[in-house]
Coordinates of C-alpha atoms and ligand atoms in Angstrom, one line a residue:
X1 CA 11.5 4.5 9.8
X2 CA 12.3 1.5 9.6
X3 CA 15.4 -1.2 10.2
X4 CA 15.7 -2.2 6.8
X5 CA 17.0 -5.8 6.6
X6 CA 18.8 -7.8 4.1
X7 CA 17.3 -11.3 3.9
X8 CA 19.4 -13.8 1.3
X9 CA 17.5 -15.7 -1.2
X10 CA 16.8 -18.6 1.2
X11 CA 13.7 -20.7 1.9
X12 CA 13.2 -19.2 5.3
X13 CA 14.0 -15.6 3.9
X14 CA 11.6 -16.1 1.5
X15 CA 8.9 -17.2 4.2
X16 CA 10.0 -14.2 6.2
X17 CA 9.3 -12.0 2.8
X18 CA 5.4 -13.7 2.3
X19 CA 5.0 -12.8 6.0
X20 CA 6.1 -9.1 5.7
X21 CA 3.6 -9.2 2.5
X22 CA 0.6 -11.1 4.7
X23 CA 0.9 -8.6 6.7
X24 CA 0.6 -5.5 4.1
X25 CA 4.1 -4.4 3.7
X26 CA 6.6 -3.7 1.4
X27 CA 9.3 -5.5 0.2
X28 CA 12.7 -5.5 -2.2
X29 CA 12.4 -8.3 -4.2
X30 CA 14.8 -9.6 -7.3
X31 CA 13.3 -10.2 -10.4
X32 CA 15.2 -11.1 -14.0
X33 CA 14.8 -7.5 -15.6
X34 CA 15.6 -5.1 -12.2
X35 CA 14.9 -5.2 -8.5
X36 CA 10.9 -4.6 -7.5
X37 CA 9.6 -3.3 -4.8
X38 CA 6.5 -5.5 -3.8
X39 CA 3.4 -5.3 -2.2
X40 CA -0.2 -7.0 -2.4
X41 CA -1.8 -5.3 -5.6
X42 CA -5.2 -6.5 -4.2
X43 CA -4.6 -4.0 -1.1
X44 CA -4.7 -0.3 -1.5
X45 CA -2.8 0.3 1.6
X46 CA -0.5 -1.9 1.2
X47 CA 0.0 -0.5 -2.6
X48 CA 0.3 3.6 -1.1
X49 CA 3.1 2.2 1.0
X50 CA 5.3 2.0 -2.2
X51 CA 4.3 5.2 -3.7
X52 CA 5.6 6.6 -0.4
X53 CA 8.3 5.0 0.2
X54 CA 9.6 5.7 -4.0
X55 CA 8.2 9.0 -3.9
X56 CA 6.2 7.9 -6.9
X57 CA 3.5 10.2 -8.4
X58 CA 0.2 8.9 -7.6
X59 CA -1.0 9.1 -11.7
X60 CA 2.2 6.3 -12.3
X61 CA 0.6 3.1 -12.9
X62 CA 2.1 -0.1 -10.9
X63 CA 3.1 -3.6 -12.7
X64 CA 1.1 -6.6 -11.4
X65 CA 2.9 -9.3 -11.1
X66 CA 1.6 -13.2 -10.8
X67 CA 3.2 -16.5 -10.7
X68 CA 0.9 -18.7 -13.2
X69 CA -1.1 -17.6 -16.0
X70 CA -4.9 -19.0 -14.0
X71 CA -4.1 -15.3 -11.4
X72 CA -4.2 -13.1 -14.4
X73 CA -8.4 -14.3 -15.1
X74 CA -9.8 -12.1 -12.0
X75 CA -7.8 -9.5 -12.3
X76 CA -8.5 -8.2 -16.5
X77 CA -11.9 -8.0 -18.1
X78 CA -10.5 -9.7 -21.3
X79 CA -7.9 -11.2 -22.6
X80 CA -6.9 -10.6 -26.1
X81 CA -5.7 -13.3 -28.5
X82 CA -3.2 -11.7 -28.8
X83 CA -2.3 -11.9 -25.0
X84 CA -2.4 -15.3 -25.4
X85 CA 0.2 -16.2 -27.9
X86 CA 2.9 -14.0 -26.7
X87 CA 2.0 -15.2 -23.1
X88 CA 2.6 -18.4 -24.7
X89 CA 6.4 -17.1 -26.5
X90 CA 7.1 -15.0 -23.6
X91 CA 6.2 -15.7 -19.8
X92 CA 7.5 -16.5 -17.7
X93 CA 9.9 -13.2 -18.7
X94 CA 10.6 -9.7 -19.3
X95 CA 7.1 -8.7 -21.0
X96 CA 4.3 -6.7 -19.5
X97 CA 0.9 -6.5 -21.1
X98 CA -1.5 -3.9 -20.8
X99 CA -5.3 -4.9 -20.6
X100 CA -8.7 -3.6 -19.2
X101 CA -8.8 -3.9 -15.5
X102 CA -11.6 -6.0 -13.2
X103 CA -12.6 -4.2 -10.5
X104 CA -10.6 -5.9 -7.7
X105 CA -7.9 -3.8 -8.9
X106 CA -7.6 -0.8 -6.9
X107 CA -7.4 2.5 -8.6
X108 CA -4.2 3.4 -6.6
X109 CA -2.7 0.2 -8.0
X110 CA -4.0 1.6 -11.6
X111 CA -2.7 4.8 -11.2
X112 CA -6.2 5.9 -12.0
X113 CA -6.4 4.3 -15.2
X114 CA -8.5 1.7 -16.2
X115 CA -6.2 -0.6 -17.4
X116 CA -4.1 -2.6 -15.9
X117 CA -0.1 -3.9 -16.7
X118 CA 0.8 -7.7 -15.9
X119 CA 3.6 -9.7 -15.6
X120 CA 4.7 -13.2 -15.1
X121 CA 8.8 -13.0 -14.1
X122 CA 11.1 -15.7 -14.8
X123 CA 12.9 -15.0 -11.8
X124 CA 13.1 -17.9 -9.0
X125 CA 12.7 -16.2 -6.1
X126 CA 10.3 -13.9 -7.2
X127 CA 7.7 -16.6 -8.5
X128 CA 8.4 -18.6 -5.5
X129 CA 7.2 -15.4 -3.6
X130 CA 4.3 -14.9 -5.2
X131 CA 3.2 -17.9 -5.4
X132 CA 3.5 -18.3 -1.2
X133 CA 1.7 -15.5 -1.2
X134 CA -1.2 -16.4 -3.7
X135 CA -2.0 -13.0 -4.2
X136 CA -0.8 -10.9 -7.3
X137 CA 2.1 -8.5 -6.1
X138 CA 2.4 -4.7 -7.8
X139 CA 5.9 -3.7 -8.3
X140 CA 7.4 -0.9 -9.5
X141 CA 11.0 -0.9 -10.3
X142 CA 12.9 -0.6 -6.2
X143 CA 14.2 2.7 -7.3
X144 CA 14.3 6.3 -5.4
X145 CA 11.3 8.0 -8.0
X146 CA 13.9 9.8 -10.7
X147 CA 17.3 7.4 -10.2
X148 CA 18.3 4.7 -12.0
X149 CA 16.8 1.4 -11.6
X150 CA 18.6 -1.7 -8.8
X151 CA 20.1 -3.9 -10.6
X152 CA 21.6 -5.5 -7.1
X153 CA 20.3 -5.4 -3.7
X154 CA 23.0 -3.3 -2.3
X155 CA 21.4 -0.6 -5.0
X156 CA 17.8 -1.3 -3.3
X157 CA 19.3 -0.6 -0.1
X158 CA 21.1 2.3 -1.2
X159 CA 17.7 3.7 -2.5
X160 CA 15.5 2.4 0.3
X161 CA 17.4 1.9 3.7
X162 CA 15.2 2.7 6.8
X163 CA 11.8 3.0 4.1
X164 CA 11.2 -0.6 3.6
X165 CA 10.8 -3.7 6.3
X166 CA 13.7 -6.1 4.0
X167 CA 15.1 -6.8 0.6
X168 CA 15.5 -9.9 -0.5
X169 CA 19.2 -10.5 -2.2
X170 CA 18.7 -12.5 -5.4
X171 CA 21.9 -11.3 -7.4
X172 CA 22.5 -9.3 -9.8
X173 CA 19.9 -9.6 -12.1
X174 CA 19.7 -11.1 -15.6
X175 CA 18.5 -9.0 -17.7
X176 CA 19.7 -5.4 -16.3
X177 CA 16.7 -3.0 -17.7
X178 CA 12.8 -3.2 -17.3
X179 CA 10.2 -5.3 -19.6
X180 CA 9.1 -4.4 -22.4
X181 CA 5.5 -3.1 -22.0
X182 CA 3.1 -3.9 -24.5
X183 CA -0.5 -2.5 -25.0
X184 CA -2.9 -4.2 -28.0
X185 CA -5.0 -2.1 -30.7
X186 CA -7.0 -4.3 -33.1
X187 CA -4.3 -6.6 -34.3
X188 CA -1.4 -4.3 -33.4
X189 CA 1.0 -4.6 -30.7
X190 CA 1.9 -1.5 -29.8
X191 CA 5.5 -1.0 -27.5
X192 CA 5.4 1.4 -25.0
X193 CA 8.4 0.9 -23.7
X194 CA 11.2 -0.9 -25.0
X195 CA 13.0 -4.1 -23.1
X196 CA 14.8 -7.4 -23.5
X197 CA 11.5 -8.8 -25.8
X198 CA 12.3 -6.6 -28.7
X199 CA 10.1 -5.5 -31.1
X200 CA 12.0 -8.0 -33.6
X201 CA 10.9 -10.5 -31.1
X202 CA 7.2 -9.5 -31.1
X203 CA 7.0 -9.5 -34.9
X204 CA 6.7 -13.1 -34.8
X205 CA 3.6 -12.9 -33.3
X206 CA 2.2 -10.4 -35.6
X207 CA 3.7 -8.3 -37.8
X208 CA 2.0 -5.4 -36.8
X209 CA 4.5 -4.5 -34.2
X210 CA 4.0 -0.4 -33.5
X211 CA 6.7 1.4 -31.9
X212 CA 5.3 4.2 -29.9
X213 CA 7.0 7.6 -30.5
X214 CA 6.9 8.3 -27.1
X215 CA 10.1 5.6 -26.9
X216 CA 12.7 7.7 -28.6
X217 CA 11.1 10.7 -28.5
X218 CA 10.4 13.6 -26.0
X219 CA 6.8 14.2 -25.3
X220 CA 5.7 17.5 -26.3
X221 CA 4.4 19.9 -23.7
X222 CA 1.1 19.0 -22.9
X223 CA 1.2 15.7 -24.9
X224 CA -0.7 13.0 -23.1
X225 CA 1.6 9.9 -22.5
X226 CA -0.1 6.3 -23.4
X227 CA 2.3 5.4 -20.6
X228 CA 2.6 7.8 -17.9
X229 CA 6.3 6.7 -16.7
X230 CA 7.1 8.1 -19.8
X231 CA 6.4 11.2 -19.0
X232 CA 8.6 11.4 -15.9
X233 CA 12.2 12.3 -15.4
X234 CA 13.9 9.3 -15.7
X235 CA 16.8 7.2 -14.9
X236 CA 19.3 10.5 -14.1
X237 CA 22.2 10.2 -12.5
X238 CA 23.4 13.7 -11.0
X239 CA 26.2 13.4 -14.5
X240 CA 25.3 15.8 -17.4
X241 CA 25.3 12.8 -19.5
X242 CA 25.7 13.7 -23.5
X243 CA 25.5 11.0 -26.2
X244 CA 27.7 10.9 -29.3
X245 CA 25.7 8.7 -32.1
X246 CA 28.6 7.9 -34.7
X247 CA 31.3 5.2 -34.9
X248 CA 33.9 5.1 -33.0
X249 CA 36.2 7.4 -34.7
X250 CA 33.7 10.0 -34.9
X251 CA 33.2 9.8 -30.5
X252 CA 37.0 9.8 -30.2
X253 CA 37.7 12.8 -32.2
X254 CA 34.6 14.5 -30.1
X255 CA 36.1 13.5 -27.1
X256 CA 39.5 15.0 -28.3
X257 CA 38.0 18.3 -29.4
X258 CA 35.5 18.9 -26.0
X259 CA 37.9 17.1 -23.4
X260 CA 37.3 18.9 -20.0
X261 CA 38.1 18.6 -16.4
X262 CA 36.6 15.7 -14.8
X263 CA 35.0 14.0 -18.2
X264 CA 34.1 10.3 -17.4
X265 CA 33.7 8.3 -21.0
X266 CA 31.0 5.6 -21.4
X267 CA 31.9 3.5 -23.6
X268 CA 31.8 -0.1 -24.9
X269 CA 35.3 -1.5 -24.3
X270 CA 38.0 -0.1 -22.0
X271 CA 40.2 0.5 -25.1
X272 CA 37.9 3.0 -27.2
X273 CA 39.5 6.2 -25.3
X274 CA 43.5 4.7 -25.8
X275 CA 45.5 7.7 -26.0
X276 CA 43.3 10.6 -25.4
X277 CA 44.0 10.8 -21.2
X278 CA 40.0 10.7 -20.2
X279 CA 38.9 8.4 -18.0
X280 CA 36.5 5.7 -19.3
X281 CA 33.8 3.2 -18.0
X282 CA 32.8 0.6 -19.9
X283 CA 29.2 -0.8 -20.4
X284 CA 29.8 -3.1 -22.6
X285 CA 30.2 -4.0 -26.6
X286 CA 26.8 -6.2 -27.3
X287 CA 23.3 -5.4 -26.6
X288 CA 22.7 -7.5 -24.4
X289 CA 25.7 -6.9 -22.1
X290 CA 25.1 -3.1 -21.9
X291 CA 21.4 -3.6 -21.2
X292 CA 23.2 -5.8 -18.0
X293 CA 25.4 -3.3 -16.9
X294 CA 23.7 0.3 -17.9
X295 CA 22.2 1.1 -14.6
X296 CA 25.2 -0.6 -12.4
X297 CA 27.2 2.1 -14.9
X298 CA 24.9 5.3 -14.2
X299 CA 24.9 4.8 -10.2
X300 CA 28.6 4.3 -10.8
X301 CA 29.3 7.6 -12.1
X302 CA 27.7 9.1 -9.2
X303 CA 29.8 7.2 -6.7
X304 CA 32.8 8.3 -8.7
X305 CA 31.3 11.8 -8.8
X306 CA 30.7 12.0 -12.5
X307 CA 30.4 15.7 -13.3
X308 CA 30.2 15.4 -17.2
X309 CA 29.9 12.1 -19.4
X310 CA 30.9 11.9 -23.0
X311 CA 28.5 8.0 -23.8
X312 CA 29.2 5.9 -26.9
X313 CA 25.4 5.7 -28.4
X314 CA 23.8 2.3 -28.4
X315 CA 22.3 0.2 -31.4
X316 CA 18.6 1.5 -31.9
X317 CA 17.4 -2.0 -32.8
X318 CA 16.6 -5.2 -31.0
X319 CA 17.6 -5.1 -27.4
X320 CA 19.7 -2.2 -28.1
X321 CA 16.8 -0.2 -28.3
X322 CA 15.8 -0.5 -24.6
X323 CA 19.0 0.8 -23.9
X324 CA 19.0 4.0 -26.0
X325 CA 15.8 4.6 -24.4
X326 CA 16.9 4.5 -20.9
X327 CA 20.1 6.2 -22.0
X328 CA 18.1 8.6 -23.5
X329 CA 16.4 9.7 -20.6
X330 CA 19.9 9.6 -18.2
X331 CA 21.2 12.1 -20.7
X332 CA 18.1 14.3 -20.5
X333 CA 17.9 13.7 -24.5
X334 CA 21.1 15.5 -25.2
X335 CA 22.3 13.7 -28.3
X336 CA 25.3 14.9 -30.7
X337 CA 25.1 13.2 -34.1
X338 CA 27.4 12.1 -36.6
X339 CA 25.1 10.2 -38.9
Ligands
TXA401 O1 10.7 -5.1 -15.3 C1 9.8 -4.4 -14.8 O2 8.8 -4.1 -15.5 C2 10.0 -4.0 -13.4 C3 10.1 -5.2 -12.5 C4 10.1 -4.9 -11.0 O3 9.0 -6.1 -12.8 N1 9.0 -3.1 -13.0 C5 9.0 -1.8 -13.5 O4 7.9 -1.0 -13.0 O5 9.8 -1.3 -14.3 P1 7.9 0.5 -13.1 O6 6.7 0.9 -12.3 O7 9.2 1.1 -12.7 O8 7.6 0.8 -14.6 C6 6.3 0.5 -15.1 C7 6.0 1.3 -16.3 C8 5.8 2.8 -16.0 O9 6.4 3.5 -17.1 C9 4.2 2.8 -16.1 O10 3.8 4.1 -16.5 C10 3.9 1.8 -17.1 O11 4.9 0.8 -17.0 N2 2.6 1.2 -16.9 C11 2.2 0.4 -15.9 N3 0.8 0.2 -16.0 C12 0.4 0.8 -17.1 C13 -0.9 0.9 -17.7 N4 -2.0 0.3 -17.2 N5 -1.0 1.7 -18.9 C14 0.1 2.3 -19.4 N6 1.4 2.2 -18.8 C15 1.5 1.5 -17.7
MG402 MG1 10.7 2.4 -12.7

């Protein structure tokens, strides 16, 4: 057990952070897309120290992160052209790629696999950690395994108190949901999973631009996921979480008909429920704002004790799509449509 601290975003909190990662251990860190929980991805010891303190299956693959584009040569056998240019568009920020690991990647880091997912955040404090430390740092998301992702320090704590040596407070962070992870085939960009760089985005680097099925779908039984988080139970808060895909006429005559006891709405503005006595919570009315505010909105409705949640269904395109497929998961893929 440990006394978990809270270390602000200062120059000698960040010096206390590189020391707690010298030294092998783990650490809450900000980033621009959600809160990471940080350790030396050179050091397998230092990387089974998140697993446990997450609760993270083994087979889950971490996110190597690095603070200038010369760290990524050692750790990847190639680079593809590809890599480069959106590198080039999209780094520092919210895009992980997927390459062919070197061998100074542990397997634990891996997951197993032999490949390996990099990312250079934009986030201050973050780069100015990593680059202290001069070692790549694997991060998974600083989530409990199965709970939404921290989109503030005071959510890392809630997950992690007494498991981790410190968080470092950065604020609330930017962007609100994970990169987007990319793997390459050929001349393809294939998304695994969907984030802030939208697939609208990556189309200017090629127009191949796949969208795996595995982002809106659920995998069949025994399906083997090209991503393994997306296998896992994701994202849930303790809500049973439905969501209504139609305009907003079509959610508030829903809500009208199947009103019960304790319903919490989602929606995008305060005023889309007028009328109908439900409570609401509001996530926002752009893409961007609800990829912000859609975790800080599923850890709410547990604080509030959300037993059942009526949620407005977000766009399926450009950043909007990262949401739905976050959403998605919360809601255990229970989807009423009106379209
Ligand atoms: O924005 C982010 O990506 C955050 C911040 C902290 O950087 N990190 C994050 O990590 O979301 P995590 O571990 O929660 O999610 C990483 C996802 C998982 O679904 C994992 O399976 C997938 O990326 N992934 C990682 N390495 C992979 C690989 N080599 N091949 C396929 N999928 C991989
Ligand atoms: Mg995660």
């Amino acid at each position: 057990m440990f006394e978990t601290k809270m270390l602000s975003s200062g120059e000698s909190s960040i010096k206390e952070a590189v020391k707690l990662l010298k030294n092998g251990e783990v650490v809450g860190m900000p980033t621009e897309t959600v809160y990471g929980l940080g350790a030396n991805a050179l050091d397998e010891n230092a990387v089974r120290k998140i697993f446990t303190a997450k609760g993270r299956p083994a087979d889950n693959p971490l996110i190597v992160h690095i603070s200038d584009f010369e760290m990524i040569k050692p750790l990847v056998k190639e680079i593809p052209e590809l890599a480069y240019k959106c590198a080039e568009e999209f780094w520092p920020g919210p895009l992980t790629m997927i390459m062919p690991k070197s061998d100074i990647i542990p397997s634990v880091t891996s997951g197993g696999l032999d490949s390996v997912g990099i990312r250079m955040p934009s986030h201050k404090t973050a780069r100015a950690i990593i680059e202290k430390c001069g070692f790549p740092i694997a991060a998974p998301s600083a989530n409990l395994s199965g709970s939404p992702s921290p989109t503030t320090a005071g959510h890392v704590f809630n997950d992690m108190n007494g498991r981790i040596p410190a968080i470092v407070d950065g604020g609330f962070s930017a962007v609100g949901v994970e990169s987007t992870v990319i793997s390459f085939e050929n001349d393809a960009i294939r998304i695994l999973r969907p984030g802030f760089i939208s697939a609208e985005d990556l189309k200017e680097i090629t127009p191949n631009v796949i969208i795996d099925k595995g982002v809106i779908a659920q995998l069949e039984n025994g399906a083997i996921a090209r991503s393994p988080g997306m296998k896992y139970k994701h994202y849930a808060p303790k809500a049973d979480i439905t969501i209504i895909d139609g305009n907003l006429d079509a959610f508030r005559s829903y809500v009208a008909k199947n009103k019960c006891n304790g319903l919490i709405c989602m929606t995008f503005s305060d005023s889309d429920c007028d009328g109908l006595g439900v409570r609401t919570l509001s996530y926002g009315d752009t893409d961007e704002k609800q990829a912000h505010l859609l975790f800080d909105t599923l850890r709410e409705l547990d604080n509030i004790g959300a037993k059942k949640v009526f949620a407005r269904c977000p766009r399926k395109d450009g950043v909007g799509l990262a949401v739905y497929n976050r959403l998605l998961r919360a809601a255990a893929f229970q989807v009423v449509s009106f379209k």
